[in-house]
Every structure is written in structure tokens, then in C-alpha cells.
Short mmCIF file of C-alpha atoms and ligand atoms in Angstrom, two decimals:
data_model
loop_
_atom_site.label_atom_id
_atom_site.label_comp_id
_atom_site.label_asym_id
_atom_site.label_seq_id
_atom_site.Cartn_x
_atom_site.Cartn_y
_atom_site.Cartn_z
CA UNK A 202 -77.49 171.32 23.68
CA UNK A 203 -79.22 167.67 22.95
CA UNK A 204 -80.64 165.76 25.49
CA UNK A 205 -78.47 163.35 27.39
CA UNK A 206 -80.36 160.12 27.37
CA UNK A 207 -80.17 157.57 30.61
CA UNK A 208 -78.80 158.66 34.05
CA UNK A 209 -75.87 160.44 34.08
CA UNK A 210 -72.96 158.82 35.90
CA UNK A 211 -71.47 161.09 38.76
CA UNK A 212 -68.56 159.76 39.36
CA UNK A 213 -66.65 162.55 41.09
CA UNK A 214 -65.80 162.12 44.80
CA UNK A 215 -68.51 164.39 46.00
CA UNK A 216 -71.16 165.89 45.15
CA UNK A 217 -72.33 162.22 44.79
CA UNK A 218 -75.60 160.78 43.58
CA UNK A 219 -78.39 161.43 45.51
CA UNK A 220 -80.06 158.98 45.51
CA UNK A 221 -84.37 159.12 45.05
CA UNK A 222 -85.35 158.25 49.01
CA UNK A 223 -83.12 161.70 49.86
CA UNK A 224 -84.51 163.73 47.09
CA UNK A 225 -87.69 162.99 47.81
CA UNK A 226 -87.24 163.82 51.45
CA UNK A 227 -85.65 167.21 50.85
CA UNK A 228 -88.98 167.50 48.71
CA UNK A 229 -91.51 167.76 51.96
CA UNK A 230 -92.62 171.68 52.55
CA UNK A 231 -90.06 173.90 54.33
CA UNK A 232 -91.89 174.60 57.88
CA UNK A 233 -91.03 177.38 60.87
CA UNK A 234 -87.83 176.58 61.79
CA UNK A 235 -88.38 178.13 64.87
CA UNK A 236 -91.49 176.37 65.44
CA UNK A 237 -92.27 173.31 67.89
CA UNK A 238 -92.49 170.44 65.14
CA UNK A 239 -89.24 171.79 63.70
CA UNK A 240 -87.63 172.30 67.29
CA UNK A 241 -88.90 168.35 67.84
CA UNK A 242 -87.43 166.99 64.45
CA UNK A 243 -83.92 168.46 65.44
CA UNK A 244 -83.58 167.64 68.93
CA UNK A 245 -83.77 164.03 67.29
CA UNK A 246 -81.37 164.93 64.63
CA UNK A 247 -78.96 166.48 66.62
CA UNK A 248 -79.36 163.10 68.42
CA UNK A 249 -78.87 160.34 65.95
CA UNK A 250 -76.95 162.53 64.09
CA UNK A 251 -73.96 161.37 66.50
CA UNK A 252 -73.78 157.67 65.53
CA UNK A 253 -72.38 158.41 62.08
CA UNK A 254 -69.64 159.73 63.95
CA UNK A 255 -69.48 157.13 66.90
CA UNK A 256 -69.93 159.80 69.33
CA UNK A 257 -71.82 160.70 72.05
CA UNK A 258 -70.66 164.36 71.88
CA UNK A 259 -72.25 166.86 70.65
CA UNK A 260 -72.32 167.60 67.13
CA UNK A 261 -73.31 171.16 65.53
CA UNK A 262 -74.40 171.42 61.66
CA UNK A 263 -73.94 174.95 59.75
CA UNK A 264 -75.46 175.70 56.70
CA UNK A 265 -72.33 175.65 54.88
CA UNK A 266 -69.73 174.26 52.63
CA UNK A 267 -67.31 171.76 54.47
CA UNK A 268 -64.75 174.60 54.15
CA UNK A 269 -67.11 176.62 56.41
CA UNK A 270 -66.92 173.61 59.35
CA UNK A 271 -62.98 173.76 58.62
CA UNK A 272 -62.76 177.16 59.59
CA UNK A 273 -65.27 176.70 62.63
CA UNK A 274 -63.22 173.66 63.98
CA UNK A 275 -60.02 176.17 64.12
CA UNK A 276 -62.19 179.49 64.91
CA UNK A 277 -63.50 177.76 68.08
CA UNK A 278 -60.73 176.02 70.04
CA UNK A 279 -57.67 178.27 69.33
CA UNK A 280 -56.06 181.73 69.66
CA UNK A 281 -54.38 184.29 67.35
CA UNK A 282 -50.79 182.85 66.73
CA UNK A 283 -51.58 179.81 67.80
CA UNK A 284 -49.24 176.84 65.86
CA UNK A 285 -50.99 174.51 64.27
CA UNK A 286 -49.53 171.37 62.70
CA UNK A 287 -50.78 169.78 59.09
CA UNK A 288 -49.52 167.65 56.54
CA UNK A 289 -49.45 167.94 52.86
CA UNK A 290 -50.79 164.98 51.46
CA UNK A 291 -53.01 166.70 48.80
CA UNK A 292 -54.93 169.98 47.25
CA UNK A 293 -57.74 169.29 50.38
CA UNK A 294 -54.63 170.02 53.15
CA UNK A 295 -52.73 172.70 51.20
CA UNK A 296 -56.63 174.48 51.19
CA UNK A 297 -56.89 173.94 55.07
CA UNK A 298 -53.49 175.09 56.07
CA UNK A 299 -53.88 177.97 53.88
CA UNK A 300 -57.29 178.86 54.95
CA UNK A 301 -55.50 178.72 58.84
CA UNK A 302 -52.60 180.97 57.26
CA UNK A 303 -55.20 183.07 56.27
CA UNK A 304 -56.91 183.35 59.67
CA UNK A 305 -53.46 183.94 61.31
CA UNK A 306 -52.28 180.91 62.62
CA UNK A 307 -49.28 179.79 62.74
CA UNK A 308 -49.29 176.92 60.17
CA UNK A 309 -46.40 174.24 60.45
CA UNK A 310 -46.98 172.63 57.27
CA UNK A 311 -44.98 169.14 56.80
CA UNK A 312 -44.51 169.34 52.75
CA UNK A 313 -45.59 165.60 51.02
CA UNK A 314 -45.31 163.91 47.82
CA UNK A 315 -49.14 163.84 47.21
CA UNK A 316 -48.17 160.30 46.51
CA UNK A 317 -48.11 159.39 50.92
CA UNK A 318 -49.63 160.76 54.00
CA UNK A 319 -48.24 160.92 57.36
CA UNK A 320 -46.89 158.45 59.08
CA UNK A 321 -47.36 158.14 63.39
CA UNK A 322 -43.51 157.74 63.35
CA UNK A 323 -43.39 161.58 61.94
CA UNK A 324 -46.36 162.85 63.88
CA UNK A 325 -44.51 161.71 66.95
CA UNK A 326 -41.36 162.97 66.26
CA UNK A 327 -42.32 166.65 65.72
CA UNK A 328 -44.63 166.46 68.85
CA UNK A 329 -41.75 164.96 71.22
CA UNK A 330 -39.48 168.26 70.02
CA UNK A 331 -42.45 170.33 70.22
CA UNK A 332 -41.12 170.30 74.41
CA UNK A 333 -42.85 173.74 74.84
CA UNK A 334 -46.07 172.60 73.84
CA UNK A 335 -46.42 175.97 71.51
CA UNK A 336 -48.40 173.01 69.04
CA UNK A 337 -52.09 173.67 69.97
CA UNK A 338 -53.93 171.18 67.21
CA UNK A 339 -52.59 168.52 65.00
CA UNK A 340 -54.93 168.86 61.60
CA UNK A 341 -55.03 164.91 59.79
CA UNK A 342 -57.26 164.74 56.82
CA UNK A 343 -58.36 160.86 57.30
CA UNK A 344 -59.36 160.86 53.59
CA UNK A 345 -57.67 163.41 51.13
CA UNK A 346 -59.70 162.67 47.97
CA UNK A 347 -57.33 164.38 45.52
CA UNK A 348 -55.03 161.84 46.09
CA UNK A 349 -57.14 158.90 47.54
CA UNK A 350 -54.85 158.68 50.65
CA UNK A 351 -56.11 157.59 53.65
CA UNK A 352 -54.26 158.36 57.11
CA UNK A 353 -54.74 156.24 60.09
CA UNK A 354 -56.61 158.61 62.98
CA UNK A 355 -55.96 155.95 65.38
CA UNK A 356 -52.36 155.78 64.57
CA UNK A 357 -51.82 159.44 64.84
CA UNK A 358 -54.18 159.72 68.26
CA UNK A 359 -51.55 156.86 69.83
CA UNK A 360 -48.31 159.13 68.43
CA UNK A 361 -49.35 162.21 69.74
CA UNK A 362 -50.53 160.18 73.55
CA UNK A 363 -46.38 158.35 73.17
CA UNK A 364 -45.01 162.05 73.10
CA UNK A 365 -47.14 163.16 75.68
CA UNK A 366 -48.59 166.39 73.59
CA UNK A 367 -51.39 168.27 74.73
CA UNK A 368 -52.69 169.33 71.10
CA UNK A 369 -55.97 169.08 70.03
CA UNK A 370 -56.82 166.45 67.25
CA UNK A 371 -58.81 167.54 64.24
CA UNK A 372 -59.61 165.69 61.62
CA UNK A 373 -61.19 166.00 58.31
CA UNK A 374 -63.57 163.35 57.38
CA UNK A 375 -65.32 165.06 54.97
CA UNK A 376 -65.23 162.67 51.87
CA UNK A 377 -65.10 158.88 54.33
CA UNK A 378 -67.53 160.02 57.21
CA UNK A 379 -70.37 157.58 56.40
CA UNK A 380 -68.41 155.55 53.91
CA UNK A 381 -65.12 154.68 55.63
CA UNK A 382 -64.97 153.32 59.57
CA UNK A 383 -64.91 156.85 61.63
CA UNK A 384 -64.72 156.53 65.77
CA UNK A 385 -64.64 159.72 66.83
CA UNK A 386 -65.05 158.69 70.49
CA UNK A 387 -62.64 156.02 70.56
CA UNK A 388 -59.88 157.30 68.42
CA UNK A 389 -59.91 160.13 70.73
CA UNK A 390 -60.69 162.66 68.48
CA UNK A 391 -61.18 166.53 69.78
CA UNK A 392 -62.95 168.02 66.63
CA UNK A 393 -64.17 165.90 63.22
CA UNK A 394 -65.07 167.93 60.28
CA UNK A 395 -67.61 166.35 57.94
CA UNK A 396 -69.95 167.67 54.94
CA UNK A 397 -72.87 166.69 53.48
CA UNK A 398 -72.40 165.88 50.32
CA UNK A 399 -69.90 163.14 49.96
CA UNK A 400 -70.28 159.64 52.10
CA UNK A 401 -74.08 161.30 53.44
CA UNK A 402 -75.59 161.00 50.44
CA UNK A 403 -76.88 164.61 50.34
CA UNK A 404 -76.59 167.95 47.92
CA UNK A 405 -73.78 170.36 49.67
CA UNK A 406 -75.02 172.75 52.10
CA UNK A 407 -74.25 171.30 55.09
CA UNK A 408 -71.05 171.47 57.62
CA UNK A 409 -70.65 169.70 60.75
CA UNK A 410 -68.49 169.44 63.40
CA UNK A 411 -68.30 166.79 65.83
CA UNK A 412 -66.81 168.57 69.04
CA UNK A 413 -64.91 166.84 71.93
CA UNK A 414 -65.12 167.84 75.74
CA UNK A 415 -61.35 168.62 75.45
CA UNK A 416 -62.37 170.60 72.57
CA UNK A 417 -65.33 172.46 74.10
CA UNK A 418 -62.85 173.69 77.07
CA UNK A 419 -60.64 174.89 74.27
CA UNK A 420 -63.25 176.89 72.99
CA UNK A 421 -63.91 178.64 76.49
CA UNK A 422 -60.38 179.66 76.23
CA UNK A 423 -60.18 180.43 72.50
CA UNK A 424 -59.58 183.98 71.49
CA UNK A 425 -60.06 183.80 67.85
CA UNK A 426 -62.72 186.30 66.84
CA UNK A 427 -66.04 184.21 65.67
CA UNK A 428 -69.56 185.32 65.10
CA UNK A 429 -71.14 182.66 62.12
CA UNK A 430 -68.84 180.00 63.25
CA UNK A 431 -69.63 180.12 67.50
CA UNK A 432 -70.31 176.97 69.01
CA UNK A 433 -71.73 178.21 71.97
CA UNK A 434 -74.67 180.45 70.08
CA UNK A 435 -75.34 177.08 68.45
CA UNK A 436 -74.99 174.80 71.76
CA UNK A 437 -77.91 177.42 73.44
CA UNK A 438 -80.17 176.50 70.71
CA UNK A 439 -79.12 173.45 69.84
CA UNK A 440 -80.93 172.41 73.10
CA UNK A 441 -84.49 172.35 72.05
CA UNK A 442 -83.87 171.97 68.47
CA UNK A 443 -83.19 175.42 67.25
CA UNK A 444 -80.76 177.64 65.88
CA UNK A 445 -79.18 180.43 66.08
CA UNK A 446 -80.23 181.72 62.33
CA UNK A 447 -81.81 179.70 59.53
CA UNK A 448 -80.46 176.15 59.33
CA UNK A 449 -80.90 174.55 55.89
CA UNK A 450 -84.16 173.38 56.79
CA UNK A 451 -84.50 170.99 53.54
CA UNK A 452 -81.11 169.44 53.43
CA UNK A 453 -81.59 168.50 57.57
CA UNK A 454 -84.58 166.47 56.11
CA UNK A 455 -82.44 164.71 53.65
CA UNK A 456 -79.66 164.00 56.67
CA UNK A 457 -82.45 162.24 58.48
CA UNK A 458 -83.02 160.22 55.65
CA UNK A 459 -79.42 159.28 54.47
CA UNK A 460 -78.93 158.42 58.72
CA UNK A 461 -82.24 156.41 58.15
CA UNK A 462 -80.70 154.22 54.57
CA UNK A 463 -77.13 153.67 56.33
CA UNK A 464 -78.70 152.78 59.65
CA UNK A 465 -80.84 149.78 56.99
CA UNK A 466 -77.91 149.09 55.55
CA UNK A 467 -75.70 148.46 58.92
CA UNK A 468 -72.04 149.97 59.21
CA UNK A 469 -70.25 146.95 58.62
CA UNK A 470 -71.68 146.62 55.48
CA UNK A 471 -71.26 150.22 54.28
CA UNK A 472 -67.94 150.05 55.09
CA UNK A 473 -67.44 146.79 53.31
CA UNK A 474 -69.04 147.66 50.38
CA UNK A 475 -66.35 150.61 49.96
CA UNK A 476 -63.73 148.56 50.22
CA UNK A 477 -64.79 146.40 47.86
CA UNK A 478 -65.71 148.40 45.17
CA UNK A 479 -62.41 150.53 45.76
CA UNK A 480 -60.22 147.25 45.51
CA UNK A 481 -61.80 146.34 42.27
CA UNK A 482 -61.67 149.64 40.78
CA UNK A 483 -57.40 149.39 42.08
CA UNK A 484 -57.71 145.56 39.86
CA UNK A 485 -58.99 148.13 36.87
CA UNK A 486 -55.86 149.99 37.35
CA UNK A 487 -53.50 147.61 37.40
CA UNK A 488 -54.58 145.89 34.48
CA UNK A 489 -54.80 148.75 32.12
CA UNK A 490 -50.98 148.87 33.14
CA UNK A 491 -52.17 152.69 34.67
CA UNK A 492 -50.79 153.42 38.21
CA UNK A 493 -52.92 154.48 40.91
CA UNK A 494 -51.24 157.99 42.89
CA UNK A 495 -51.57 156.40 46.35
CA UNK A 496 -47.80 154.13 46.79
CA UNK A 497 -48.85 152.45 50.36
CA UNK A 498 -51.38 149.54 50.08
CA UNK A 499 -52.11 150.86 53.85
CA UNK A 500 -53.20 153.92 52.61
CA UNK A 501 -55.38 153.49 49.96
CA UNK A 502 -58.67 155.44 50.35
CA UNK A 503 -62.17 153.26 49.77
CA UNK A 504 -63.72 156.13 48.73
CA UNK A 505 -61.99 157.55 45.69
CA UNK A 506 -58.98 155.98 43.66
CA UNK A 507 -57.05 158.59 41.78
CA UNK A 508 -54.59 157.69 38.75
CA UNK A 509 -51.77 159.14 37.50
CA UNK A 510 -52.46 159.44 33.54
CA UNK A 511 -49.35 158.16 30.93
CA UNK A 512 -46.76 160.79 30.55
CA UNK A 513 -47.82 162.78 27.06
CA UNK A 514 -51.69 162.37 27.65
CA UNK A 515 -53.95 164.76 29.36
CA UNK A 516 -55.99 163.87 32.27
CA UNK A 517 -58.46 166.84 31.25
CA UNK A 518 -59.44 165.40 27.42
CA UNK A 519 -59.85 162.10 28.75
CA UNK A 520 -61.82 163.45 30.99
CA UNK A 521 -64.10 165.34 28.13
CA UNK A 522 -63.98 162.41 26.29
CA UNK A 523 -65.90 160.47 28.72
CA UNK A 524 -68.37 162.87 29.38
CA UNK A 525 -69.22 163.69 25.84
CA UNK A 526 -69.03 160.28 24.55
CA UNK A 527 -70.62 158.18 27.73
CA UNK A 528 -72.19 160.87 30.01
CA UNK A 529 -70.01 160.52 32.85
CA UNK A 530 -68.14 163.04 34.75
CA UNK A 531 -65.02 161.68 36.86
CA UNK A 532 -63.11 163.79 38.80
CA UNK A 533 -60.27 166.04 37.72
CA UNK A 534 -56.38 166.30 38.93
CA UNK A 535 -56.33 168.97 41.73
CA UNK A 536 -53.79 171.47 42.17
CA UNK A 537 -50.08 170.58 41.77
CA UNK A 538 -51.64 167.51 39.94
CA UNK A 539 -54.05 169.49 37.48
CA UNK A 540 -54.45 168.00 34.14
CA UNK A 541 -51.69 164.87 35.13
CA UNK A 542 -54.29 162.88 36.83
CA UNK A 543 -58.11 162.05 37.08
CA UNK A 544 -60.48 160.15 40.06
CA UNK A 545 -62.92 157.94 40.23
CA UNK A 546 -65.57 158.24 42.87
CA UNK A 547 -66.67 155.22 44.39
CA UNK A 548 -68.39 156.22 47.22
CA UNK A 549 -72.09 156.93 48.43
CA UNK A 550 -75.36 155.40 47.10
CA UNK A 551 -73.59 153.13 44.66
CA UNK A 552 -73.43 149.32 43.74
CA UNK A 553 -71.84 146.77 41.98
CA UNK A 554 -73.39 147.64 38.46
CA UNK A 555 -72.86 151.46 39.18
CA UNK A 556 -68.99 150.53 40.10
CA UNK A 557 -69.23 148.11 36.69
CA UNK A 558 -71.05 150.92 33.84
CA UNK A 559 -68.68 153.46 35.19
CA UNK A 560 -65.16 151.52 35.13
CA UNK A 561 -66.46 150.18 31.67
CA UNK A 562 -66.71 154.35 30.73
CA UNK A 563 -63.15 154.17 31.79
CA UNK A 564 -62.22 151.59 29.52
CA UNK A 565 -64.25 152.86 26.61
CA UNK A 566 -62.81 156.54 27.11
CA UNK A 567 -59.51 155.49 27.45
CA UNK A 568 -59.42 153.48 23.82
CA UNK A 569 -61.65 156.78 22.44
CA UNK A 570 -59.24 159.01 23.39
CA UNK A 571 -56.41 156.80 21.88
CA UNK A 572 -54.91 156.80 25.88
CA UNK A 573 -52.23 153.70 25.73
CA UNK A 574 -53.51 151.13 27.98
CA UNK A 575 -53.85 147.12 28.26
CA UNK A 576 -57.91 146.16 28.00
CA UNK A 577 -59.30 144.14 30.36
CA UNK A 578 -59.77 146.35 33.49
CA UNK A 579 -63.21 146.21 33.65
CA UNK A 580 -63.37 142.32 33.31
CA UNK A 581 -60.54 142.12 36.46
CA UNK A 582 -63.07 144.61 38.00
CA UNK A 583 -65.76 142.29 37.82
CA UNK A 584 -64.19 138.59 38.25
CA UNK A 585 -63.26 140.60 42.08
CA UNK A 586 -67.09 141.81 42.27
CA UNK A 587 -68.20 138.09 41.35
CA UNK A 588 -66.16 136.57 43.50
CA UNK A 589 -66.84 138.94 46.43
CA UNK A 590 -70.74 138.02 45.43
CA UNK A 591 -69.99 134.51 45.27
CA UNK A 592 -68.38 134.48 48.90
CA UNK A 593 -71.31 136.56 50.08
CA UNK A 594 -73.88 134.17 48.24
CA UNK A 595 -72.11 130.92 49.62
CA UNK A 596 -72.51 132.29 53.26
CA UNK A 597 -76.48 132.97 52.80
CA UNK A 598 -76.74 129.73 51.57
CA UNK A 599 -74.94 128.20 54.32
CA UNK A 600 -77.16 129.48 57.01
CA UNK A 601 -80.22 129.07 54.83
C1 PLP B 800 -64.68 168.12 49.56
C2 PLP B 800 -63.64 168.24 50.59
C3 PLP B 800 -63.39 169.45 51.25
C4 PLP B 800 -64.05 170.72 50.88
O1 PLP B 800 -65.39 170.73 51.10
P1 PLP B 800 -66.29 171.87 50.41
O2 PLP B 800 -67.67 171.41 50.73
O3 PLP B 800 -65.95 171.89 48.97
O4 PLP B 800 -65.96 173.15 51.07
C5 PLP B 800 -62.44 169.44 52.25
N1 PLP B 800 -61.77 168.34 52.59
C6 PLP B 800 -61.97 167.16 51.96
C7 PLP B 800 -61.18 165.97 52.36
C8 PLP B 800 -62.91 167.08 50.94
O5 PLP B 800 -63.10 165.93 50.30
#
């Protein structure tokens, strides 16, 4: 193997880059985690942890994958048998409904395109037949980055409140909590499901769930059989700062940190700084005459664009091409789309010249490996970032 020279571009939608503020905080000395300096950092964790998710409920963090905190979300609230309903919008819900199959729910799976999510119009529908209430969640992934499809929670919250259903709303923002607007409170949200290592900055390791009063009487109900996953062990401890086994003492560090940068850098802006670089990576697209998977302008994800690749050419040696040739790693076609299409993350500690280097590796890779496309996507990439600039630089000038 020869050295790679420069940083590496890691332009999958999660992991994402770290960046050097994290790493460096994950770097201080592991201490007693059931000591009184730990139990005094997490209490004020646990605390701020909350506005990331515009909640004031309580939010509990596992030492886990964010599979682990989609299993916890259903193991919690609901009983063997229980229906559930989800939507297939991509390989993330096809994994969650199967992982509920798997714990015996009853999954009623709406099948998808992988090309649209849900609409409120559908949501509703099913819910107003659903007269005998045997529905006991509705599960929305508000980001699905193997498609880049984003699904409006609000939407879905007001469908579900016109049919008058009693379900519980979970949602999976693992790849747009932090990145994408997220009101957990005021979209009337029972459980969110987040992870650490996509829109927080961080390495994986951690799972959270963001849990609802309707959802914590749920969960006095719930008969599914639980031991890692039990809120109320972690609720006990929770309330001086401690756990009920080891919490991933280093990566709690780093979440203190990444709620420390996006606090600096003010929501609005984080989430404006997604959409931007997500529209100018669509301009990319378009003008290498390559389609992006997602159909409905409303649904387009800020966080991740995936495109479908020419008929004939695969997704997969592009992909290699880029990474042996510029040292970049985008993110492959998942599932039913294996091979057909590829992603680019856009998300996390990331800027203009990031979002620039890596849709120029696009470019680049796409010529190398002899994919037929127009040039000039990089170029319509960055006339949107100047302009964006521009607008931004005019305004500071105006009040200057
Ligand atoms: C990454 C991701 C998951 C899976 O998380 P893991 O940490 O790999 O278990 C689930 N849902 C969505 C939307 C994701 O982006």
C-alpha cells in the first residue's frame, strides 16, 4: 500500500468527517463513569443534549449503532403483534421494517419506488381505514439517505391528527438530526431516532432516542421483552448522570463538543448551509445531464444527493475510480439499487471548498472512468456557491 497524500475526502453520508475540535475532545482521559465529575458532565449532557432535537423531553443515549436506538424505539412502546406501519422509500426502511418483522411485529409495509416517499394524503388514508385502531406506531424515516428523500414529519403528524389515529409517531432522523430542521416537540413527535455519526459530527457508537410523554406511557404498557434497550433502567440513572452499564464515555465527550460547534454556528445557519451545498451539488447533476434518484423537488434531502448512474455503466467502478485516482470515497447504491447508483455526502463539518474538491472528484472520475456526461458540473456548482456568497457578502456589507 503507498501512502495517500492530503486529506482524504469522506464523502459518504455518514460516518462523516470528524472534524479536529471533536477528535481532540474524544482525546481527554476516560474517567469513572460512575464517579461524581462524570455523573456532573452528564446530567448537563443529558440536558443540552435536547436542543438538537427541539425538545424538552427526555432523551436517552446507548452505546450503540443507530440500528440499536431503532430497535429500542419499537422494544419500548409496543407489544408482541402489535401493527406497525412503514413506508418503503429506501434500503434504511426495508432494514427497519425488517428488523420489526424480526422482533415480531406486525409490519404493514407500504412498497415505494425508492424514487418518492410518502405522501400525508397516503398516511391519512390508511389511518382513517385503520377504524379499529389495531395501528400502534407510524415509522417515517425524515431522511432516507440511500435515496436522498426527505419526508415531511410535520405533514405526516397533521395526517395522522385529520384521521383521528391514536398511533405513536417515530421517526428516524438519523442522517438530518443536526443538519436538517428537526422539531421534535412541535411536530408532535412520540419517539426520534438519531445516531452519532452522521449530522453530529462524531465516530459511530452512539444511539439516541428522543422519547415523548405519549411515548413514555406506551412504554409502561409495552410488553415487548427488553433488557439492553429499557428506558426505564436508563431514566433511574439518567437522573444524576449515570447509567445503567458503561456508556461510551469518550464519544459523550465528543457529543458535548459537536452540541458546543453547532450551538457557534446557530441552527439557522446549519440548516442553511445544507441546503445550499445540496442545491449546488443537484446544479452538478443536472449539468452533467446525470439524474438525481429523488423525482419531487419537495423531497429532496440536504444531506445526501444520490444519482442514478447511465444505463451500461457501473456505479461501483466509478466509484473505485475515484477513490484510487483522487482519494475520495462516495457512497455506494444500497440494496435494490446496488451497483446502479452512487451518493454524495454533503452533510456535517463541511464547506464550500469541501462541497467544491469533492464535486470536482466527481467530474474528474466521471471523464476517468470514460462515464458519458456533459462537463461543467462543478463550474454550475460553484457560480450557485458564489452567488449564495455574494448575497451573504452584500448583506454584511449592508449593515456594516
Ligand atoms: C445510517 C442510517 C441508519 C443505520 O444506522 P447504523 O448506525 O448503521 O446502525 C438508519 N437509518 C438511517 C436513515 C441512516 O442514515
Amino acid at each position: 500500500m503507498s501512502y495517500l497524500s492530503g486529506r482524504h475526502f469522506l464523502q459518504i453520508p455518514g460516518p462523516t468527517n470528524v472534524p479536529e475540535r471533536i477528535l481532540r475532545a474524544i482525546s481527554a482521559p476516560t474517567i469513572d463513569h460512575r464517579g461524581a465529575a462524570f455523573g456532573r458532565f452528564a446530567t448537563e449532557l443529558l440536558q443540552d443534549v435536547k436542543e438538537v432535537f427541539q425538545t424538552t423531553s427526555p432523551v436517552v443515549i446507548f452505546p450503540s449503532s443507530g440500528t440499536g436506538a431503532w430497535e429500542a424505539a419499537l422494544v419500548n412502546t409496543l407489544s408482541p403483534g402489535d401493527s406497525v406501519l412503514m413506508f418503503e422509500v429506501g434500503q434504511f426502511s426495508a432494514l427497519w421494517a425488517d428488523l420489526a418483522r424480526r422482533l415480531g411485529l406486525n409490519v404493514r409495509f407500504v412498497e415505494g419506488d425508492w424514487r418518492t416517499g410518502p405522501t400525508a394524503a397516503e398516511v391519512e388514508r390508511i389511518l382513517t381505514e385503520d377504524t379499529g385502531h389495531t395501528i400502534k406506531a407510524v415509522g417515517v424515516v425524515h431522511n432516507e439517505t440511500a435515496t436522498g428523500i426527505y419526508t415531511n414529519v410535520a405533514d405526516v403528524r397533521k395526517a395522522m391528527d385529520r384521521a383521528g389515529h391514536p398511533a405513536l409517531l417515530m421517526v428516524d432522523a438519523i442522517s438530518s438530526l443536526g443538519a436538517m430542521d428537526y422539531r421534535h416537540d412541535e411536530w408532535g413527535v412520540d419517539v426520534t431516532i438519531a445516531g452519532s455519526q452522521k449530522g453530529l459530527m462524531l465516530p459511530p457508537g452512539l444511539g439516541l432516542n428522543a422519547v415523548g410523554e405519549k411515548a413514555i406511557a406506551a412504554n409502561k404498557a409495552s410488553k415487548m421483552p427488553r433488557a439492553y434497550w429499557d428506558w426505564q433502567a436508563m431514566f433511574a440513572q439518567n437522573k444524576a448522570g449515570f447509567f445503567p452499564y458503561t456508556p461510551a464515555t469518550n464519544l459523550l465527550y465528543g457529543l458535548r463538543e459537536a452540541l458546543a460547534m453547532l450551538r457557534e454556528e446557530g441552527r439557522a445557519n446549519t440548516f442553511a448551509r445544507h441546503d445550499r451545498h445540496a442545491e449546488a451539488t443537484r446544479r452538478a447533476i443536472r449539468a452533467w445531464g446525470l439524474e438525481v434518484v429523488a423525482r419531487d423537488p419537495n423531497q429532496y434531502s440536504s444531506t445526501v444527493t444520490a444519482v442514478l448512474m447511465p444505463a451500461g455503466h457501473s456505479a461501483d467502478e466509478f466509484r473505485k475510480v475515484v477513490f484510487d485516482r483522487f482519494n475520495m470515497s462516495l457512497g455506494s447504491g444500497l440494496g435494490k439499487v446496488a451497483d446502479k447508483v452512487f451518493r454524495i455526502g454533503h452533510l456535517a463539518d463541511f464547506n464550500d471548498l469541501m462541497l467544491a474538491g469533492t464535486l470536482c472528484g466527481v467530474e474528474m472520475g466521471l471523464a476517468v472512468a470514460g462515464v458519458p456526461h456533459k462537463q461543467g458540473g462543478a463550474t454550475a456548482a460553484m457560480e450557485h456557491l458564489t452567488a449564495m456568497a455574494q448575497q451573504a457578502h452584500g448583506t454584511l456589507a449592508g449593515v456594516r
